[in-house]
Amino acid sequence: MLGVVIFLLMMATAFLGYVLPWGQMSFWGATVITNLFSAIPLVGESIVTWLWGGFSVDNPTLNRFYSLHYLLPFVTFGVVFLHIAALHVTGSNNPLGIDPKGPQDTLPFHPYYTAKDSVGLIVYFIVFAALVFFAPNILGHPDNYTPANPLVTPPHIVPEWYFLPFYAILRAVPDKLGGVILMGGSIMILFVLPWLDTSPIRSMRFRPLARAALLLWLVSFFVLMYCGAKPPEEPWVLIARIATLYYFAYFLVILPALGAKERGLPLPASISMPVLRGGGPLPAGAMAKPMEKA
Amino acid sequence: MAVLRSRLRRAFGVALFAGGLVLAGGGPALAAGEALPPPDTKFSFDGLFGTFDRASAQRGFQVYKEVCSNCHSMRLLSYRNLRELGLSDAEVRAIAATVEVSDGPNDDGQMFERPGRPSDRFRSPFTNEKAARAANQGALPPDLSVITKAREGGADYIHALLTGYSDPPEGFQMMDGLNYNKYFAGRQIAMAAPLAGEGQVEFKDGTTATVEQMSRDVTTFLAWAAEPELESRKQMGVRIILFLTVLGGLTYAVKRKIWSDVH
Ligand code: HEM
């Protein structure tokens, strides 16, 4: 759940940061998103005025968004710390979803995972460097190279790519308040996920039906991302609605139902059994002090 | 590159929040005619190792100075930046001195005019937006400082736009004072063809000033203006990716070694 808080903080920080270059998309994106709060009955309008620090997105908005943009990463940092502390209460999960039964089932984080994660990190750096050095503008919008102008609305206002699925959910609902609720709900629902998934089996590997449903959920997520980039017209609206329906049905109907009904495959006896094909010796490095688990 | 970019862009495409958030403004409804996608033009600065063709960019500056600067500002550039294009100090000083800039106030509290210096920003043709619109039948010539980044299609689009003027096809409804251009959104643009005929400028290096040539040169100049860091950025990128690839190989070997007693 702290993870979801980090996710929300990160989204807020990214949104606030995107306002800072003060280009056309910054300005109009800020206008659209802050306007969402006006959907809240009774107090909505007042909240929007309060966020803006005036009666439209203007300099005071930019100032306070910068302060918040500076602040939130440090808040995120604090929550990451709590997140890791919380992890040490329960210990790490594993792809098989079964509890370790002895030292042959676990490895110390260092050097095993530090070495393995370094490889992944460098692969990521290469992709990142390719974007930064050879296509720095590819994920941006050309309109943001035109300075903010309250008098000229860009023909299409789109969020950055990482917000597109949620933007599609927002637009899939014909009612503004309903759209805002579903968009918020699409993330809030992650908070209650532990109670929606009632299955005693922790790993999807041993739940073929739930696994298929999860993969389909991923498909619906990417379909929504695609629809979010399309104009709000048919067939995209209809497709986005179907995908939105499935997005929520997965959490609210399929997971609880499968949790109660699905039998699942037999679980292996221990972690080392399937991974090392029948136990295996204690790795030398495992003699080092294993990661402390409070 | 540009094709990939515009494809992605299209994928990220369009949208306005439907739920009652139609915001103020919006231009006049455009008559039928969607813009054509600009053709992919080969420029010296394309690709992983691309650099700016200095001679072309210098000619492009001449085109900007003699043609475009009558209507378009380039507020983010200073005359001294032209040294990066290979112009000498003396040339830059001479170019800056051809304009009069307003400075002050002096000790008497008066503003005064003086010849430009290399440290001055490019002089804008109009003092404010109203003046620019008044001189252009209500249309605003946009600042060209970062124009290749501010339009979908980038340099390809600018070149296509400058060479894309023609007579409207039979039956196309033109609005008064607009010009037909198949690459412009709505196909009607307030800017009359700025590059109208061969020899409109006289290049010092003897290059024949065809419309195609002038457009290519001025586009190269504008691309340089928008991304002067492009060359060092790409060079650094090649080096960094090489470095990361080697580092990645080493890291992978280390990982294999460390995990070898587990698997
Ligand atoms: C979780 C960490 C952060 C995220 C996800 C984030 C995200 C962003 C994004 C998306 C932009 C817009 C960039 C653009 O379109 O040009 C931005 C701009 C900016 N951010 Fe952050 N940011 C983070 C941390 C910070 C911190 C800690 C500071 C300051 C101490 C900061 C200062 C700025 C400034 C000054 C800009 C405007 C300059 C620019 O647009 O390039 N950011 N940020």
mmCIF file of C-alpha atoms in Angstrom, chain A:
data_model
loop_
_atom_site.group_PDB
_atom_site.id
_atom_site.type_symbol
_atom_site.label_atom_id
_atom_site.label_comp_id
_atom_site.label_asym_id
_atom_site.label_seq_id
_atom_site.Cartn_x
_atom_site.Cartn_y
_atom_site.Cartn_z
ATOM 1 C CA MET A 1 0.000 0.000 0.000
ATOM 2 C CA LEU A 2 2.922 2.294 0.582
ATOM 3 C CA GLY A 3 3.825 1.357 -2.951
ATOM 4 C CA VAL A 4 0.571 2.818 -4.213
ATOM 5 C CA VAL A 5 1.293 5.983 -2.236
ATOM 6 C CA ILE A 6 4.672 6.207 -3.963
ATOM 7 C CA PHE A 7 2.950 5.689 -7.299
ATOM 8 C CA LEU A 8 0.487 8.506 -6.607
ATOM 9 C CA LEU A 9 3.235 10.835 -5.378
ATOM 10 C CA MET A 10 5.265 10.095 -8.481
ATOM 11 C CA MET A 11 2.310 10.850 -10.741
ATOM 12 C CA ALA A 12 1.667 14.119 -8.930
ATOM 13 C CA THR A 13 5.340 15.104 -9.172
ATOM 14 C CA ALA A 14 5.500 14.324 -12.869
ATOM 15 C CA PHE A 15 2.342 16.292 -13.562
ATOM 16 C CA LEU A 16 3.580 19.279 -11.569
ATOM 17 C CA GLY A 17 6.957 19.093 -13.310
ATOM 18 C CA TYR A 18 5.384 19.082 -16.740
ATOM 19 C CA VAL A 19 3.723 22.396 -15.913
ATOM 20 C CA LEU A 20 7.083 24.043 -15.203
ATOM 21 C CA PRO A 21 8.413 24.540 -18.765
ATOM 22 C CA TRP A 22 5.267 26.689 -19.191
ATOM 23 C CA GLY A 23 4.701 25.782 -22.811
ATOM 24 C CA GLN A 24 1.305 25.446 -24.415
ATOM 25 C CA MET A 25 0.814 21.813 -23.324
ATOM 26 C CA SER A 26 2.013 22.640 -19.816
ATOM 27 C CA PHE A 27 -0.492 25.422 -19.500
ATOM 28 C CA TRP A 28 -3.452 23.665 -21.050
ATOM 29 C CA GLY A 29 -2.691 20.335 -19.430
ATOM 30 C CA ALA A 30 -2.665 22.116 -16.081
ATOM 31 C CA THR A 31 -5.951 23.791 -16.982
ATOM 32 C CA VAL A 32 -7.634 20.511 -17.907
ATOM 33 C CA ILE A 33 -6.377 18.535 -14.919
ATOM 34 C CA THR A 34 -7.013 21.175 -12.277
ATOM 35 C CA ASN A 35 -10.475 21.658 -13.782
ATOM 36 C CA LEU A 36 -11.230 18.036 -12.932
ATOM 37 C CA PHE A 37 -11.577 19.085 -9.310
ATOM 38 C CA SER A 38 -14.501 21.293 -10.272
ATOM 39 C CA ALA A 39 -16.481 18.074 -10.806
ATOM 40 C CA ILE A 40 -16.628 17.634 -7.033
ATOM 41 C CA PRO A 41 -20.095 18.759 -5.959
ATOM 42 C CA LEU A 42 -20.455 21.930 -3.887
ATOM 43 C CA VAL A 43 -16.818 22.626 -3.044
ATOM 44 C CA GLY A 44 -15.281 21.788 -6.450
ATOM 45 C CA GLU A 45 -15.156 25.333 -7.789
ATOM 46 C CA SER A 46 -13.620 26.656 -4.593
ATOM 47 C CA ILE A 47 -10.974 23.945 -4.612
ATOM 48 C CA VAL A 48 -9.998 24.847 -8.154
ATOM 49 C CA THR A 49 -9.700 28.538 -7.324
ATOM 50 C CA TRP A 50 -7.630 27.610 -4.300
ATOM 51 C CA LEU A 51 -5.317 25.405 -6.399
ATOM 52 C CA TRP A 52 -4.874 28.115 -8.994
ATOM 53 C CA GLY A 53 -4.291 30.895 -6.505
ATOM 54 C CA GLY A 54 -6.556 32.978 -8.723
ATOM 55 C CA PHE A 55 -9.289 32.609 -11.264
ATOM 56 C CA SER A 56 -7.306 30.856 -13.955
ATOM 57 C CA VAL A 57 -3.988 29.043 -14.322
ATOM 58 C CA ASP A 58 -1.500 31.885 -14.009
ATOM 59 C CA ASN A 59 1.781 32.907 -12.398
ATOM 60 C CA PRO A 60 0.710 32.061 -8.831
ATOM 61 C CA THR A 61 -0.180 28.568 -10.071
ATOM 62 C CA LEU A 62 3.269 28.184 -11.606
ATOM 63 C CA ASN A 63 4.965 29.331 -8.390
ATOM 64 C CA ARG A 64 3.088 26.988 -6.117
ATOM 65 C CA PHE A 65 3.434 24.085 -8.543
ATOM 66 C CA TYR A 66 7.164 24.585 -8.507
ATOM 67 C CA SER A 67 7.235 24.534 -4.708
ATOM 68 C CA LEU A 68 5.171 21.358 -4.683
ATOM 69 C CA HIS A 69 7.253 19.809 -7.453
ATOM 70 C CA TYR A 70 10.351 20.437 -5.354
ATOM 71 C CA LEU A 71 8.712 19.129 -2.199
ATOM 72 C CA LEU A 72 7.055 15.919 -3.367
ATOM 73 C CA PRO A 73 10.213 14.043 -4.445
ATOM 74 C CA PHE A 74 11.498 14.381 -0.886
ATOM 75 C CA VAL A 75 8.188 13.125 0.445
ATOM 76 C CA THR A 76 8.511 10.235 -2.000
ATOM 77 C CA PHE A 77 11.978 9.560 -0.680
ATOM 78 C CA GLY A 78 10.590 9.334 2.836
ATOM 79 C CA VAL A 79 7.864 6.935 1.772
ATOM 80 C CA VAL A 80 10.394 4.794 -0.096
ATOM 81 C CA PHE A 81 12.232 4.499 3.203
ATOM 82 C CA LEU A 82 9.023 3.375 4.937
ATOM 83 C CA HIS A 83 8.398 1.000 2.061
ATOM 84 C CA ILE A 84 11.717 -0.724 2.609
ATOM 85 C CA ALA A 85 11.161 -0.812 6.361
ATOM 86 C CA ALA A 86 7.799 -2.449 5.748
ATOM 87 C CA LEU A 87 9.415 -4.967 3.435
ATOM 88 C CA HIS A 88 11.696 -6.017 6.254
ATOM 89 C CA VAL A 89 8.695 -6.875 8.388
ATOM 90 C CA THR A 90 7.386 -9.552 6.033
ATOM 91 C CA GLY A 91 10.504 -10.286 3.989
ATOM 92 C CA SER A 92 10.625 -10.502 0.232
ATOM 93 C CA ASN A 93 8.149 -12.549 -1.718
ATOM 94 C CA ASN A 94 9.387 -14.760 -4.550
ATOM 95 C CA PRO A 95 8.070 -15.806 -7.942
ATOM 96 C CA LEU A 96 6.784 -19.097 -6.551
ATOM 97 C CA GLY A 97 4.930 -17.433 -3.722
ATOM 98 C CA ILE A 98 5.888 -19.981 -1.099
ATOM 99 C CA ASP A 99 7.690 -19.400 2.180
ATOM 100 C CA PRO A 100 11.376 -20.244 2.384
ATOM 101 C CA LYS A 101 11.927 -23.392 4.408
ATOM 102 C CA GLY A 102 15.602 -23.004 5.219
ATOM 103 C CA PRO A 103 18.880 -21.422 4.103
ATOM 104 C CA GLN A 104 18.937 -23.508 0.913
ATOM 105 C CA ASP A 105 15.857 -21.524 -0.184
ATOM 106 C CA THR A 106 17.300 -18.029 0.098
ATOM 107 C CA LEU A 107 20.241 -15.986 -1.115
ATOM 108 C CA PRO A 108 21.714 -12.885 0.446
ATOM 109 C CA PHE A 109 20.808 -9.686 -1.397
ATOM 110 C CA HIS A 110 24.462 -8.864 -1.824
ATOM 111 C CA PRO A 111 26.262 -9.998 -3.934
ATOM 112 C CA TYR A 112 23.558 -12.006 -5.714
ATOM 113 C CA TYR A 113 20.867 -9.425 -6.360
ATOM 114 C CA THR A 114 23.140 -6.436 -6.506
ATOM 115 C CA ALA A 115 25.020 -8.167 -9.344
ATOM 116 C CA LYS A 116 21.874 -9.289 -11.123
ATOM 117 C CA ASP A 117 20.116 -5.935 -10.807
ATOM 118 C CA SER A 118 23.201 -4.117 -12.099
ATOM 119 C CA VAL A 119 22.747 -5.903 -15.416
ATOM 120 C CA GLY A 120 19.121 -4.795 -15.632
ATOM 121 C CA LEU A 121 20.065 -1.285 -14.625
ATOM 122 C CA ILE A 122 22.614 -0.980 -17.409
ATOM 123 C CA VAL A 123 20.196 -2.306 -19.995
ATOM 124 C CA TYR A 124 17.832 0.412 -18.812
ATOM 125 C CA PHE A 125 20.598 3.035 -19.010
ATOM 126 C CA ILE A 126 21.260 2.084 -22.624
ATOM 127 C CA VAL A 127 17.622 2.570 -23.598
ATOM 128 C CA PHE A 128 17.522 5.810 -21.616
ATOM 129 C CA ALA A 129 20.728 7.112 -23.221
ATOM 130 C CA ALA A 130 19.424 6.255 -26.690
ATOM 131 C CA LEU A 131 16.358 8.413 -26.019
ATOM 132 C CA VAL A 132 18.255 11.271 -24.404
ATOM 133 C CA PHE A 133 20.995 11.528 -27.004
ATOM 134 C CA PHE A 134 19.295 10.513 -30.229
ATOM 135 C CA ALA A 135 15.615 11.276 -29.807
ATOM 136 C CA PRO A 136 15.235 13.765 -26.955
ATOM 137 C CA ASN A 137 11.931 15.092 -28.243
ATOM 138 C CA ILE A 138 10.238 11.892 -29.266
ATOM 139 C CA LEU A 139 8.144 11.497 -26.120
ATOM 140 C CA GLY A 140 7.335 15.182 -25.842
ATOM 141 C CA HIS A 141 4.814 17.277 -27.681
ATOM 142 C CA PRO A 142 5.880 19.969 -30.192
ATOM 143 C CA ASP A 143 3.296 22.362 -28.775
ATOM 144 C CA ASN A 144 5.324 22.634 -25.591
ATOM 145 C CA TYR A 145 7.947 24.552 -27.572
ATOM 146 C CA THR A 146 5.419 27.341 -27.963
ATOM 147 C CA PRO A 147 5.266 29.515 -24.841
ATOM 148 C CA ALA A 148 2.056 29.280 -22.791
ATOM 149 C CA ASN A 149 -0.669 31.481 -24.221
ATOM 150 C CA PRO A 150 -4.000 31.630 -22.377
ATOM 151 C CA LEU A 151 -5.686 33.038 -25.493
ATOM 152 C CA VAL A 152 -4.832 30.175 -27.868
ATOM 153 C CA THR A 153 -6.096 26.665 -27.113
ATOM 154 C CA PRO A 154 -4.130 23.907 -28.853
ATOM 155 C CA PRO A 155 -6.408 21.789 -31.050
ATOM 156 C CA HIS A 156 -5.573 18.639 -29.099
ATOM 157 C CA ILE A 157 -4.657 18.551 -25.454
ATOM 158 C CA VAL A 158 -2.946 15.302 -24.524
ATOM 159 C CA PRO A 159 -1.108 14.303 -21.379
ATOM 160 C CA GLU A 160 2.352 12.786 -21.411
ATOM 161 C CA TRP A 161 2.465 9.132 -22.465
ATOM 162 C CA TYR A 162 2.562 7.718 -18.951
ATOM 163 C CA PHE A 163 -0.852 9.163 -18.152
ATOM 164 C CA LEU A 164 -2.642 7.999 -21.301
ATOM 165 C CA PRO A 165 -4.419 4.886 -19.888
ATOM 166 C CA PHE A 166 -5.944 6.926 -17.066
ATOM 167 C CA TYR A 167 -6.843 9.701 -19.461
ATOM 168 C CA ALA A 168 -8.676 7.115 -21.609
ATOM 169 C CA ILE A 169 -10.666 5.927 -18.584
ATOM 170 C CA LEU A 170 -11.550 9.515 -17.768
ATOM 171 C CA ARG A 171 -12.916 10.091 -21.250
ATOM 172 C CA ALA A 172 -14.656 6.731 -21.525
ATOM 173 C CA VAL A 173 -17.310 7.953 -19.106
ATOM 174 C CA PRO A 174 -19.814 10.383 -20.586
ATOM 175 C CA ASP A 175 -20.303 12.100 -17.231
ATOM 176 C CA LYS A 176 -17.538 14.365 -15.904
ATOM 177 C CA LEU A 177 -17.904 13.434 -12.245
ATOM 178 C CA GLY A 178 -18.230 9.755 -13.149
ATOM 179 C CA GLY A 179 -15.090 9.969 -15.261
ATOM 180 C CA VAL A 180 -13.131 11.583 -12.460
ATOM 181 C CA ILE A 181 -14.343 8.933 -10.001
ATOM 182 C CA LEU A 182 -13.401 6.058 -12.292
ATOM 183 C CA MET A 183 -10.032 7.575 -13.109
ATOM 184 C CA GLY A 184 -9.255 7.986 -9.426
ATOM 185 C CA GLY A 185 -10.764 4.593 -8.701
ATOM 186 C CA SER A 186 -8.546 2.905 -11.272
ATOM 187 C CA ILE A 187 -5.612 3.580 -8.949
ATOM 188 C CA MET A 188 -7.377 3.611 -5.593
ATOM 189 C CA ILE A 189 -8.541 0.085 -6.293
ATOM 190 C CA LEU A 190 -4.951 -1.050 -5.877
ATOM 191 C CA PHE A 191 -5.209 -0.141 -2.197
ATOM 192 C CA VAL A 192 -7.833 -2.805 -1.589
ATOM 193 C CA LEU A 193 -6.248 -5.413 -3.835
ATOM 194 C CA PRO A 194 -5.165 -7.610 -0.872
ATOM 195 C CA TRP A 195 -8.837 -8.027 0.064
ATOM 196 C CA LEU A 196 -10.042 -8.524 -3.487
ATOM 197 C CA ASP A 197 -7.656 -11.364 -4.179
ATOM 198 C CA THR A 198 -8.803 -13.950 -1.651
ATOM 199 C CA SER A 199 -6.903 -16.893 -3.072
ATOM 200 C CA PRO A 200 -4.557 -18.664 -0.639
ATOM 201 C CA ILE A 201 -2.123 -19.256 -3.526
ATOM 202 C CA ARG A 202 0.299 -16.343 -3.737
ATOM 203 C CA SER A 203 1.814 -16.980 -7.150
ATOM 204 C CA MET A 204 -0.040 -16.703 -10.438
ATOM 205 C CA ARG A 205 2.127 -19.532 -11.743
ATOM 206 C CA PHE A 206 -0.119 -22.041 -10.087
ATOM 207 C CA ARG A 207 -3.375 -20.321 -11.042
ATOM 208 C CA PRO A 208 -3.838 -20.746 -14.795
ATOM 209 C CA LEU A 209 -7.239 -19.036 -14.930
ATOM 210 C CA ALA A 210 -6.228 -16.033 -12.854
ATOM 211 C CA ARG A 211 -3.042 -15.785 -14.835
ATOM 212 C CA ALA A 212 -4.936 -15.583 -18.121
ATOM 213 C CA ALA A 213 -7.232 -12.970 -16.600
ATOM 214 C CA LEU A 214 -4.220 -10.944 -15.465
ATOM 215 C CA LEU A 215 -2.624 -11.046 -18.896
ATOM 216 C CA LEU A 216 -5.896 -9.896 -20.396
ATOM 217 C CA TRP A 217 -5.921 -7.069 -17.857
ATOM 218 C CA LEU A 218 -2.495 -6.022 -19.118
ATOM 219 C CA VAL A 219 -3.873 -6.038 -22.647
ATOM 220 C CA SER A 220 -6.751 -3.813 -21.563
ATOM 221 C CA PHE A 221 -4.226 -1.440 -19.972
ATOM 222 C CA PHE A 222 -2.306 -1.031 -23.210
ATOM 223 C CA VAL A 223 -5.482 -0.770 -25.239
ATOM 224 C CA LEU A 224 -6.494 2.077 -22.938
ATOM 225 C CA MET A 225 -3.114 3.704 -23.446
ATOM 226 C CA TYR A 226 -3.652 3.592 -27.197
ATOM 227 C CA CYS A 227 -7.198 4.950 -26.917
ATOM 228 C CA GLY A 228 -5.962 7.761 -24.666
ATOM 229 C CA ALA A 229 -3.867 9.043 -27.542
ATOM 230 C CA LYS A 230 -6.757 8.911 -30.006
ATOM 231 C CA PRO A 231 -9.389 11.599 -30.479
ATOM 232 C CA PRO A 232 -12.545 11.072 -28.403
ATOM 233 C CA GLU A 233 -14.578 9.661 -31.265
ATOM 234 C CA GLU A 234 -15.760 6.253 -32.446
ATOM 235 C CA PRO A 235 -14.543 3.571 -32.481
ATOM 236 C CA TRP A 236 -12.054 4.640 -29.800
ATOM 237 C CA VAL A 237 -14.663 5.620 -27.234
ATOM 238 C CA LEU A 238 -16.389 2.253 -27.504
ATOM 239 C CA ILE A 239 -13.096 0.341 -27.312
ATOM 240 C CA ALA A 240 -11.999 2.410 -24.331
ATOM 241 C CA ARG A 241 -15.307 1.662 -22.616
ATOM 242 C CA ILE A 242 -14.935 -2.080 -23.107
ATOM 243 C CA ALA A 243 -11.346 -1.951 -21.863
ATOM 244 C CA THR A 244 -12.393 0.162 -18.869
ATOM 245 C CA LEU A 245 -15.133 -2.322 -18.080
ATOM 246 C CA TYR A 246 -12.643 -5.169 -18.115
ATOM 247 C CA TYR A 247 -10.094 -3.150 -16.114
ATOM 248 C CA PHE A 248 -12.567 -2.897 -13.249
ATOM 249 C CA ALA A 249 -14.223 -6.277 -13.749
ATOM 250 C CA TYR A 250 -10.866 -7.930 -13.273
ATOM 251 C CA PHE A 251 -10.499 -6.444 -9.805
ATOM 252 C CA LEU A 252 -14.109 -6.425 -8.658
ATOM 253 C CA VAL A 253 -15.528 -9.619 -10.184
ATOM 254 C CA ILE A 254 -12.913 -11.962 -11.593
ATOM 255 C CA LEU A 255 -10.366 -11.861 -8.775
ATOM 256 C CA PRO A 256 -12.843 -12.439 -5.907
ATOM 257 C CA ALA A 257 -14.676 -15.110 -7.904
ATOM 258 C CA LEU A 258 -11.504 -16.966 -8.870
ATOM 259 C CA GLY A 259 -10.174 -16.622 -5.346
ATOM 260 C CA ALA A 260 -13.157 -18.568 -4.116
ATOM 261 C CA LYS A 261 -13.459 -21.026 -6.994
ATOM 262 C CA GLU A 262 -10.096 -21.737 -8.584
ATOM 263 C CA ARG A 263 -8.388 -24.897 -7.299
ATOM 264 C CA GLY A 264 -4.918 -24.151 -8.644
ATOM 265 C CA LEU A 265 -1.997 -26.442 -9.454
ATOM 266 C CA PRO A 266 -0.035 -28.298 -6.759
ATOM 267 C CA LEU A 267 2.643 -26.168 -5.112
ATOM 268 C CA PRO A 268 6.265 -27.351 -5.043
ATOM 269 C CA ALA A 269 7.599 -28.512 -1.687
ATOM 270 C CA SER A 270 10.230 -25.796 -1.409
ATOM 271 C CA ILE A 271 11.770 -22.964 -3.401
ATOM 272 C CA SER A 272 15.025 -24.744 -4.137
ATOM 273 C CA MET A 273 13.250 -27.856 -5.458
ATOM 274 C CA PRO A 274 11.999 -26.466 -8.795
ATOM 275 C CA VAL A 275 14.664 -23.760 -9.162
ATOM 276 C CA LEU A 276 17.696 -26.014 -8.709
ATOM 277 C CA ARG A 277 15.954 -29.205 -9.776
ATOM 278 C CA GLY A 278 16.048 -31.072 -6.501
ATOM 279 C CA GLY A 279 17.724 -29.145 -3.773
ATOM 280 C CA GLY A 280 21.347 -28.544 -4.600
ATOM 281 C CA PRO A 281 24.181 -27.653 -2.250
ATOM 282 C CA LEU A 282 24.339 -24.520 -0.175
ATOM 283 C CA PRO A 283 25.930 -21.812 -2.327
ATOM 284 C CA ALA A 284 29.152 -20.529 -0.853
ATOM 285 C CA GLY A 285 27.936 -16.969 -0.747
ATOM 286 C CA ALA A 286 24.915 -17.973 1.318
ATOM 287 C CA MET A 287 27.248 -18.475 4.239
ATOM 288 C CA ALA A 288 27.605 -14.744 4.394
ATOM 289 C CA LYS A 289 25.197 -13.099 6.742
ATOM 290 C CA PRO A 290 21.787 -13.264 5.080
ATOM 291 C CA MET A 291 19.730 -10.131 4.765
ATOM 292 C CA GLU A 292 18.322 -9.239 8.165
ATOM 293 C CA LYS A 293 14.612 -9.707 8.439
ATOM 294 C CA ALA A 294 13.097 -7.822 11.313
#
